[in-house]
Structure formats: C-alpha cells, structure tokens
Amino acid sequence: MPAKPMKFSLPCSCVLAALPLFAPQSPAGTAGLLAPKPAQAVAQAPAYPPGIPKELFEIDRVIDGDTIWIQYHGQQEKLRLMCVDTEEKLAVDTGSASKPGTVFGESCAKWAQDYFAALGSEGKKPGVGIYFPAGREQRDAFGRLLCHIILPDGKDFNVLLVEEGKSPYFNKYGNSLVAHEIFVAAQKRAMSKHKGIWDPDTNVPLDKTAPSVRRPYESLLPWWDARADAIDVFRKREQSEPKLVADAENPASLKLAAERGGEVEVFGSIERLFDEKSGDWTLLMRGEDKKAQLRVRVPSDKRTAFDKLDLAHLNDENRQNYIWVRGKIRDGSRGFELDAPDPAQLRKAQPHYPKTGAPKKP
C-alpha cells in the first residue's frame, strides 16, 4: 500500500446518469428480466437491449462496483455483474498480483454506492432490473447470480462501468453473448479519453518514491482474449454438434449427455485435483451447482501417464486453463462422473496461452 495519497480521476454521477448507452425499448423486450426460466443445455439468448424492466428488485447493499446484494423472489441474493471486473478495495486481499486492492478500487466502490443510493427515494430503497444473457438463470462457483443490471430507465449498468473506465471489458469467462460489440466499443472510447483505469495517472502515487499498486492490464487483456477465443470455439461446436459436446459448467448439459449415453467432449476448467480413498485421482470440473459437478476419474495405476499434461499448474496466473475431456458421462453419487484412463482423452483448449512475443498493450 502506498505511503502517500495517490491521484485518480472520478467522473461525477450526474454525467453518468445522462449517458445515452442506448435508447430504451418498450416493455415487450424484457424477456430476461422476468422470473428465471428452467435450465436448458443450450438456451436462446433473449433480445438485447432488454428495455425498461418490468420488475425492479430492491437493492440491499452495494459492496463494490460489480458486487451487489438484492432482494430476489423472496430471498437475499448476491449478484456478480457479467463482463465487468472493477478494482478491489484496499482492504481486500485476493492473494493475486493481478488483482490487488487499489485506491481506484476504493473510489469506484464509493461511486457505485452513491450512484445506486441516488436511484432511491425517501423511505424506499432503490430498485433495479436484472438480465440473464443466456436466457436462463446462471450462477458462478460461489453461488452468485451472474447477470447484467438494468437501470430503471433501461440503461445497462454493466456497459456503463466500461464506458466510464470503472472496469475493463472482462471477457475472461467468455465474450458477451448479447453485447460484445457494445462492450468493445465502450472500452475503446474509455481508453481514448483516458477515463478511470485507462488514465496513466490512476493509482500512480504522487510521491515517486512510494510503491505503485496498479493492475497489469497490459498482460491481462491478451490472457482474457485467449480464454474468450477458446470459449467461442466451444460455443460454435455446441451450436453445430449439440449431441457431441457438453458444458461442464451447465448441469442441464451434463444431464442430457448422461441420458443420451454416448461419448461426448466436455468443455470446461478444473476446479481442483484430489486423491480418492481408492487411490484414484479426481479432476473436479468447475460448475454452477456444487451438487452436480463433473468428476473426471483417473485410475491410480494410470496417473503417471497424465504427468505430461501438467494439470497441477493449469490454473496458474496467465495460463490458458480450459480443457476438453472425451468420454461417457454418467450419474454418480456426488454429481456426474466420467472415466479417463487414457491421457489422450484430455486436450488443452486452443489458442494456447501464454504465447511467445510481447503481450498487446491497451
């Protein structure tokens, strides 16, 4: 943490409130703002932009720029806003050099708290609409609802964060299904105007001898792009060969593959590796539902054959960690299972990263 104050830019909320991200549509285009739809293996993305939300959900608490608690269908839910990743507050220790707590993270959290507070009225909490780009309710590995926040006037708050330089276009978990070009254009405008995180002076201490706590976007952006490219390959295969591929993060997709019984290629990332009591090795794939994750079983006597894949380091920083796993999925006692006695059943997703050469600069 710098010993001296650091300077940063902070646009006023009155400018943000008037930003014309897109013209609001009629309530007819609000498919993603209603009650959650049943999970599907491949869902149709709803219309975007969704327009004025039919239903507003009360905000309970704003943690930072991209983490918010709301009242959702009778219970409190934590939202994680998709395609954005604001900087962390100084007190937060993520344990990652690529996501340190920063002064700008502090200012962004305060700005978000003030911004949403201004949407409320005396004696009434502010309310917002939520939108699921995949056409179904999605959650991350921590149980948070993954969504866009749609403001009462129809503006997309996620896009607003990128437009104002509060966040990069965070495509680490895939390009936006509905607003990729909008996010790309918003980020280019923020960069060209040196807004927020794209201001060279943001998070640079006034005292040049003090340490600088900055997020390394020059190395993060190409890493995220490589991951997004790998996900795009999966999405195209999912559309063209739905019976031959499955999504490790989607329990409905795994269930359909198990019911069909044929061999498929599963796309996803490994959450962790561990030994079973039998001596077998389990690759636990990351998934939305902890009770329905895919467990790839490697027999104990075949384990050394997998050493060449270097799976233990696949989740290191700045690595392309998506993989394809081939086999038959079956229902198991703790979710879904797939036997993988042969390392040829696993292949790393392309494009491989890191690549040789200098990373692109924002």
Short mmCIF file of C-alpha atoms in Angstrom, two decimals:
data_model
loop_
_atom_site.label_atom_id
_atom_site.label_comp_id
_atom_site.label_asym_id
_atom_site.label_seq_id
_atom_site.Cartn_x
_atom_site.Cartn_y
_atom_site.Cartn_z
CA MET A 1 0.00 0.00 0.00
CA PRO A 2 1.41 3.40 -0.94
CA ALA A 3 2.51 5.57 1.96
CA LYS A 4 1.30 8.74 0.22
CA PRO A 5 -2.02 9.69 -1.34
CA MET A 6 -2.48 8.57 -4.93
CA LYS A 7 -4.27 10.53 -7.58
CA PHE A 8 -7.11 9.25 -9.70
CA SER A 9 -9.93 10.61 -11.82
CA LEU A 10 -13.53 10.35 -10.67
CA PRO A 11 -16.28 11.39 -13.08
CA CYS A 12 -19.34 12.94 -11.46
CA SER A 13 -22.52 10.86 -11.23
CA CYS A 14 -24.61 13.50 -12.96
CA VAL A 15 -22.67 12.92 -16.19
CA LEU A 16 -23.12 9.14 -15.89
CA ALA A 17 -26.84 9.36 -15.30
CA ALA A 18 -27.31 11.16 -18.59
CA LEU A 19 -25.07 8.86 -20.68
CA PRO A 20 -27.03 7.63 -23.75
CA LEU A 21 -25.90 3.99 -23.83
CA PHE A 22 -28.92 3.00 -25.90
CA ALA A 23 -32.49 4.10 -26.38
CA PRO A 24 -34.85 2.23 -24.02
CA GLN A 25 -37.22 -0.18 -25.74
CA SER A 26 -40.81 -0.96 -24.89
CA PRO A 27 -41.52 -3.47 -22.09
CA ALA A 28 -42.16 -6.10 -24.77
CA GLY A 29 -38.40 -6.69 -24.99
CA THR A 30 -37.85 -7.68 -21.36
CA ALA A 31 -37.69 -11.48 -21.59
CA GLY A 32 -34.58 -11.69 -19.44
CA LEU A 33 -35.99 -9.54 -16.63
CA LEU A 34 -38.78 -11.85 -15.56
CA ALA A 35 -38.77 -14.88 -13.26
CA PRO A 36 -35.91 -17.31 -14.04
CA LYS A 37 -36.51 -19.84 -16.81
CA PRO A 38 -35.86 -23.58 -16.41
CA ALA A 39 -32.25 -24.52 -17.10
CA GLN A 40 -31.56 -25.73 -20.64
CA ALA A 41 -28.48 -27.25 -22.20
CA VAL A 42 -28.48 -24.65 -24.99
CA ALA A 43 -30.71 -21.65 -24.31
CA GLN A 44 -31.76 -18.92 -26.71
CA ALA A 45 -30.32 -15.54 -25.73
CA PRO A 46 -33.12 -13.01 -25.10
CA ALA A 47 -33.41 -9.75 -27.00
CA TYR A 48 -30.84 -7.09 -26.23
CA PRO A 49 -31.04 -4.34 -25.14
CA PRO A 50 -33.95 -5.50 -22.97
CA GLY A 51 -35.54 -2.07 -22.48
CA ILE A 52 -37.38 -0.77 -19.41
CA PRO A 53 -37.50 -3.54 -16.77
CA LYS A 54 -40.97 -4.81 -15.89
CA GLU A 55 -39.82 -5.78 -12.41
CA LEU A 56 -37.43 -3.95 -10.11
CA PHE A 57 -35.55 -5.81 -7.39
CA GLU A 58 -34.73 -3.92 -4.21
CA ILE A 59 -31.04 -3.27 -3.53
CA ASP A 60 -29.97 -4.27 -0.01
CA ARG A 61 -26.26 -3.49 -0.15
CA VAL A 62 -23.60 -2.35 -2.61
CA ILE A 63 -20.22 -3.97 -1.86
CA ASP A 64 -18.24 -2.51 -4.75
CA GLY A 65 -18.65 -1.65 -8.41
CA ASP A 66 -19.57 -5.18 -9.52
CA THR A 67 -20.89 -6.94 -6.40
CA ILE A 68 -24.37 -6.10 -5.12
CA TRP A 69 -26.96 -7.72 -2.85
CA ILE A 70 -30.64 -7.57 -3.82
CA GLN A 71 -33.99 -8.99 -2.75
CA TYR A 72 -34.78 -11.56 -5.43
CA HIS A 73 -38.02 -13.54 -5.39
CA GLY A 74 -38.33 -13.51 -1.61
CA GLN A 75 -34.71 -14.01 -0.62
CA GLN A 76 -31.47 -12.07 -0.48
CA GLU A 77 -29.15 -12.82 -3.40
CA LYS A 78 -25.63 -11.70 -4.23
CA LEU A 79 -25.10 -10.55 -7.80
CA ARG A 80 -21.87 -10.78 -9.76
CA LEU A 81 -22.08 -8.49 -12.75
CA MET A 82 -21.05 -10.12 -16.02
CA CYS A 83 -18.33 -8.83 -18.36
CA VAL A 84 -17.01 -6.33 -15.80
CA ASP A 85 -14.40 -6.52 -13.05
CA THR A 86 -13.86 -3.36 -11.05
CA GLU A 87 -10.71 -2.99 -8.98
CA GLU A 88 -10.71 -4.22 -5.39
CA LYS A 89 -10.81 -2.02 -2.32
CA LEU A 90 -7.58 -1.58 -0.39
CA ALA A 91 -8.65 -3.81 2.47
CA VAL A 92 -9.35 -6.76 0.17
CA ASP A 93 -6.58 -9.35 -0.17
CA THR A 94 -7.26 -11.60 -3.16
CA GLY A 95 -3.86 -13.25 -2.98
CA SER A 96 -3.36 -12.45 -6.65
CA ALA A 97 -0.81 -9.99 -8.01
CA SER A 98 -3.12 -9.37 -10.98
CA LYS A 99 -5.96 -8.17 -8.76
CA PRO A 100 -4.56 -6.03 -5.93
CA GLY A 101 -6.53 -3.66 -3.74
CA THR A 102 -6.15 -0.13 -5.11
CA VAL A 103 -7.09 3.44 -4.35
CA PHE A 104 -9.19 3.47 -7.51
CA GLY A 105 -10.98 0.37 -6.23
CA GLU A 106 -11.93 2.36 -3.14
CA SER A 107 -13.22 5.30 -5.18
CA CYS A 108 -15.17 3.03 -7.54
CA ALA A 109 -16.92 1.28 -4.64
CA LYS A 110 -17.90 4.64 -3.13
CA TRP A 111 -19.09 5.89 -6.51
CA ALA A 112 -21.26 2.78 -7.00
CA GLN A 113 -22.77 3.14 -3.53
CA ASP A 114 -23.65 6.78 -4.18
CA TYR A 115 -24.91 6.03 -7.70
CA PHE A 116 -27.42 3.42 -6.57
CA ALA A 117 -28.43 5.39 -3.48
CA ALA A 118 -29.47 8.23 -5.79
CA LEU A 119 -31.93 5.88 -7.52
CA GLY A 120 -33.96 5.51 -4.33
CA SER A 121 -36.45 7.88 -2.76
CA GLU A 122 -37.18 8.88 0.81
CA GLY A 123 -38.23 5.81 2.76
CA LYS A 124 -37.76 3.50 -0.23
CA LYS A 125 -34.70 1.54 -1.29
CA PRO A 126 -33.54 1.75 -4.92
CA GLY A 127 -34.58 -1.00 -7.31
CA VAL A 128 -33.03 -2.40 -10.50
CA GLY A 129 -33.88 -4.95 -13.15
CA ILE A 130 -31.66 -7.94 -13.87
CA TYR A 131 -30.96 -9.65 -17.17
CA PHE A 132 -29.57 -13.11 -17.97
CA PRO A 133 -27.82 -13.13 -21.39
CA ALA A 134 -28.04 -16.91 -21.78
CA GLY A 135 -31.83 -16.82 -21.39
CA ARG A 136 -31.62 -18.72 -18.11
CA GLU A 137 -30.55 -18.09 -14.57
CA GLN A 138 -26.80 -18.65 -14.14
CA ARG A 139 -24.56 -18.78 -11.07
CA ASP A 140 -20.81 -18.84 -10.53
CA ALA A 141 -18.84 -21.29 -8.39
CA PHE A 142 -19.61 -19.13 -5.33
CA GLY A 143 -23.38 -19.25 -5.85
CA ARG A 144 -23.66 -15.65 -7.03
CA LEU A 145 -26.20 -14.79 -9.71
CA LEU A 146 -24.42 -13.85 -12.95
CA CYS A 147 -26.29 -11.07 -14.70
CA HIS A 148 -26.49 -7.56 -16.08
CA ILE A 149 -28.10 -4.83 -14.02
CA ILE A 150 -30.67 -2.87 -15.99
CA LEU A 151 -31.37 0.55 -14.54
CA PRO A 152 -34.96 1.81 -14.20
CA ASP A 153 -34.55 3.92 -17.35
CA GLY A 154 -33.39 0.90 -19.40
CA LYS A 155 -29.64 1.62 -19.39
CA ASP A 156 -27.24 -1.30 -18.87
CA PHE A 157 -25.15 -0.61 -15.77
CA ASN A 158 -22.51 -3.18 -16.80
CA VAL A 159 -21.86 -1.29 -20.04
CA LEU A 160 -21.87 1.98 -18.10
CA LEU A 161 -18.97 0.75 -15.93
CA VAL A 162 -16.88 0.05 -19.03
CA GLU A 163 -17.92 3.29 -20.75
CA GLU A 164 -16.70 5.32 -17.78
CA GLY A 165 -13.43 3.45 -17.30
CA LYS A 166 -14.56 1.98 -14.00
CA SER A 167 -13.93 -1.51 -15.35
CA PRO A 168 -12.27 -3.21 -18.32
CA TYR A 169 -14.38 -5.34 -20.65
CA PHE A 170 -13.91 -8.52 -18.61
CA ASN A 171 -14.19 -11.38 -21.10
CA LYS A 172 -12.10 -13.83 -19.11
CA TYR A 173 -15.15 -16.11 -18.91
CA GLY A 174 -16.29 -15.51 -22.48
CA ASN A 175 -17.26 -12.71 -24.81
CA SER A 176 -20.70 -11.31 -24.10
CA LEU A 177 -23.43 -13.36 -25.76
CA VAL A 178 -25.51 -10.26 -26.44
CA ALA A 179 -23.36 -7.13 -26.23
CA HIS A 180 -19.81 -7.99 -27.31
CA GLU A 181 -19.52 -5.19 -29.86
CA ILE A 182 -21.10 -2.72 -27.42
CA PHE A 183 -18.56 -3.57 -24.72
CA VAL A 184 -15.64 -3.42 -27.17
CA ALA A 185 -16.73 0.00 -28.44
CA ALA A 186 -17.32 1.30 -24.90
CA GLN A 187 -13.84 0.22 -23.83
CA LYS A 188 -12.23 1.83 -26.88
CA ARG A 189 -13.95 5.13 -26.08
CA ALA A 190 -12.88 4.96 -22.43
CA MET A 191 -9.29 4.20 -23.46
CA SER A 192 -9.17 7.03 -26.00
CA LYS A 193 -10.44 9.50 -23.40
CA HIS A 194 -8.11 8.13 -20.67
CA LYS A 195 -11.02 7.54 -18.31
CA GLY A 196 -10.65 5.81 -14.97
CA ILE A 197 -8.34 2.80 -15.17
CA TRP A 198 -7.07 3.98 -18.58
CA ASP A 199 -5.74 7.25 -17.16
CA PRO A 200 -1.93 6.84 -16.92
CA ASP A 201 -2.02 8.67 -13.59
CA THR A 202 -4.63 6.43 -11.97
CA ASN A 203 -3.17 4.60 -8.97
CA VAL A 204 0.24 6.24 -9.50
CA PRO A 205 1.44 7.74 -6.19
CA LEU A 206 2.18 11.45 -6.06
CA ASP A 207 5.42 10.58 -4.28
CA LYS A 208 7.51 8.88 -6.97
CA THR A 209 9.49 7.02 -4.31
CA ALA A 210 6.35 5.31 -2.98
CA PRO A 211 5.36 1.88 -4.34
CA SER A 212 2.74 1.82 -7.09
CA VAL A 213 -0.20 -0.55 -6.68
CA ARG A 214 -1.64 -0.99 -10.15
CA ARG A 215 -3.42 -3.73 -12.03
CA PRO A 216 -1.39 -5.03 -15.03
CA TYR A 217 -3.98 -4.65 -17.80
CA GLU A 218 -1.28 -4.82 -20.47
CA SER A 219 -0.81 -8.52 -19.64
CA LEU A 220 -4.38 -9.30 -18.53
CA LEU A 221 -6.20 -8.25 -21.71
CA PRO A 222 -4.45 -10.73 -24.07
CA TRP A 223 -4.86 -13.51 -21.50
CA TRP A 224 -8.60 -12.85 -21.24
CA ASP A 225 -8.89 -12.66 -25.03
CA ALA A 226 -7.24 -16.09 -25.40
CA ARG A 227 -9.71 -17.60 -22.95
CA ALA A 228 -12.62 -15.90 -24.72
CA ASP A 229 -11.40 -17.31 -28.06
CA ALA A 230 -11.37 -20.81 -26.58
CA ILE A 231 -14.92 -20.35 -25.30
CA ASP A 232 -16.04 -19.10 -28.72
CA VAL A 233 -14.78 -22.36 -30.25
CA PHE A 234 -16.85 -24.32 -27.73
CA ARG A 235 -19.95 -22.22 -28.36
CA LYS A 236 -19.76 -22.84 -32.10
CA ARG A 237 -19.41 -26.60 -31.56
CA GLU A 238 -22.26 -26.54 -29.06
CA GLN A 239 -24.49 -25.00 -31.72
CA SER A 240 -23.37 -27.20 -34.63
CA GLU A 241 -22.87 -30.51 -32.76
CA PRO A 242 -25.10 -30.34 -29.65
CA LYS A 243 -25.11 -34.12 -29.17
CA LEU A 244 -21.33 -34.41 -29.32
CA VAL A 245 -20.30 -31.77 -26.77
CA ALA A 246 -21.25 -30.82 -23.22
CA ASP A 247 -20.67 -27.85 -20.95
CA ALA A 248 -19.03 -28.75 -17.64
CA GLU A 249 -20.46 -25.62 -16.01
CA ASN A 250 -24.07 -26.34 -17.00
CA PRO A 251 -25.76 -29.17 -15.02
CA ALA A 252 -28.55 -29.44 -17.61
CA SER A 253 -25.99 -30.02 -20.38
CA LEU A 254 -24.28 -32.76 -18.34
CA LYS A 255 -27.62 -34.37 -17.55
CA LEU A 256 -28.63 -34.52 -21.20
CA ALA A 257 -25.27 -36.07 -22.12
CA ALA A 258 -25.66 -38.68 -19.38
CA GLU A 259 -29.17 -39.53 -20.55
CA ARG A 260 -28.04 -39.97 -24.15
CA GLY A 261 -25.26 -42.30 -23.05
CA GLY A 262 -22.94 -41.71 -25.97
CA GLU A 263 -19.40 -40.38 -25.93
CA VAL A 264 -19.05 -36.60 -25.83
CA GLU A 265 -16.35 -34.00 -25.43
CA VAL A 266 -16.84 -31.89 -22.33
CA PHE A 267 -15.50 -28.34 -22.28
CA GLY A 268 -14.54 -26.65 -19.02
CA SER A 269 -11.85 -25.96 -16.46
CA ILE A 270 -10.55 -27.89 -13.48
CA GLU A 271 -11.56 -26.52 -10.09
CA ARG A 272 -9.24 -28.78 -8.12
CA LEU A 273 -7.43 -32.12 -8.10
CA PHE A 274 -7.58 -34.63 -5.27
CA ASP A 275 -6.99 -38.26 -4.32
CA GLU A 276 -9.85 -40.65 -3.62
CA LYS A 277 -9.68 -43.24 -0.84
CA SER A 278 -9.40 -45.90 -3.54
CA GLY A 279 -6.19 -44.27 -4.77
CA ASP A 280 -7.84 -42.95 -7.91
CA TRP A 281 -7.29 -39.35 -8.94
CA THR A 282 -10.24 -36.98 -9.43
CA LEU A 283 -10.28 -33.91 -11.62
CA LEU A 284 -13.21 -31.87 -10.30
CA MET A 285 -14.52 -29.67 -13.09
CA ARG A 286 -15.79 -26.20 -12.25
CA GLY A 287 -19.59 -25.99 -12.33
CA GLU A 288 -22.56 -23.83 -11.38
CA ASP A 289 -24.02 -26.36 -8.93
CA LYS A 290 -21.74 -27.93 -6.31
CA LYS A 291 -24.04 -30.97 -6.19
CA ALA A 292 -23.90 -31.54 -9.94
CA GLN A 293 -20.25 -31.03 -10.87
CA LEU A 294 -18.40 -33.38 -13.20
CA ARG A 295 -15.74 -35.60 -11.65
CA VAL A 296 -13.21 -36.99 -14.12
CA ARG A 297 -11.81 -40.23 -12.67
CA VAL A 298 -8.22 -41.27 -13.40
CA PRO A 299 -7.33 -44.80 -12.18
CA SER A 300 -4.44 -44.85 -9.71
CA ASP A 301 -2.32 -47.09 -11.95
CA LYS A 302 -2.72 -44.69 -14.90
CA ARG A 303 -1.99 -41.48 -13.06
CA THR A 304 1.68 -41.09 -14.02
CA ALA A 305 0.68 -41.12 -17.70
CA PHE A 306 -1.05 -37.77 -17.11
CA ASP A 307 2.10 -36.05 -15.84
CA LYS A 308 2.92 -34.68 -19.29
CA LEU A 309 -0.30 -32.64 -19.25
CA ASP A 310 0.95 -30.65 -16.23
CA LEU A 311 -2.59 -30.37 -14.88
CA ALA A 312 -1.43 -29.22 -11.43
CA HIS A 313 -0.26 -25.91 -12.91
CA LEU A 314 -3.08 -25.40 -15.38
CA ASN A 315 -4.75 -22.77 -13.20
CA ASP A 316 -1.65 -20.64 -12.69
CA GLU A 317 -1.92 -16.93 -13.48
CA ASN A 318 -1.81 -16.04 -17.17
CA ARG A 319 -2.38 -19.62 -18.32
CA GLN A 320 -4.98 -20.92 -20.75
CA ASN A 321 -6.73 -23.38 -18.43
CA TYR A 322 -9.68 -24.60 -20.47
CA ILE A 323 -9.64 -28.25 -21.50
CA TRP A 324 -11.68 -30.76 -23.47
CA VAL A 325 -12.39 -34.16 -21.87
CA ARG A 326 -13.69 -37.04 -24.01
CA GLY A 327 -15.76 -39.89 -22.62
CA LYS A 328 -19.17 -41.09 -21.45
CA ILE A 329 -20.88 -39.14 -18.67
CA ARG A 330 -22.86 -41.00 -16.03
CA ASP A 331 -24.76 -40.07 -12.89
CA GLY A 332 -22.65 -40.53 -9.75
CA SER A 333 -23.21 -40.36 -6.02
CA ARG A 334 -21.78 -36.81 -5.87
CA GLY A 335 -22.82 -35.42 -9.23
CA PHE A 336 -21.66 -36.63 -12.66
CA GLU A 337 -18.69 -38.85 -13.45
CA LEU A 338 -16.50 -39.65 -16.45
CA ASP A 339 -13.76 -42.28 -16.55
CA ALA A 340 -10.47 -41.18 -18.13
CA PRO A 341 -7.83 -43.93 -18.02
CA ASP A 342 -6.09 -42.55 -21.11
CA PRO A 343 -4.42 -39.09 -21.17
CA ALA A 344 -5.42 -38.87 -24.85
CA GLN A 345 -8.97 -38.26 -23.59
CA LEU A 346 -7.84 -34.81 -22.41
CA ARG A 347 -6.64 -31.98 -24.61
CA LYS A 348 -5.94 -28.37 -23.81
CA ALA A 349 -8.21 -25.86 -25.50
CA GLN A 350 -6.75 -23.56 -28.12
CA PRO A 351 -5.44 -20.94 -28.52
CA HIS A 352 -2.63 -21.88 -26.16
CA TYR A 353 -1.56 -19.10 -23.84
CA PRO A 354 0.86 -17.64 -22.98
CA LYS A 355 2.25 -17.24 -26.48
CA THR A 356 5.71 -16.10 -27.48
CA GLY A 357 6.18 -12.39 -28.03
CA ALA A 358 5.17 -9.30 -26.12
CA PRO A 359 1.54 -9.01 -24.99
CA LYS A 360 -0.62 -6.38 -26.67
CA LYS A 361 -1.00 -3.11 -24.85
CA PRO A 362 -4.35 -1.43 -24.16
#
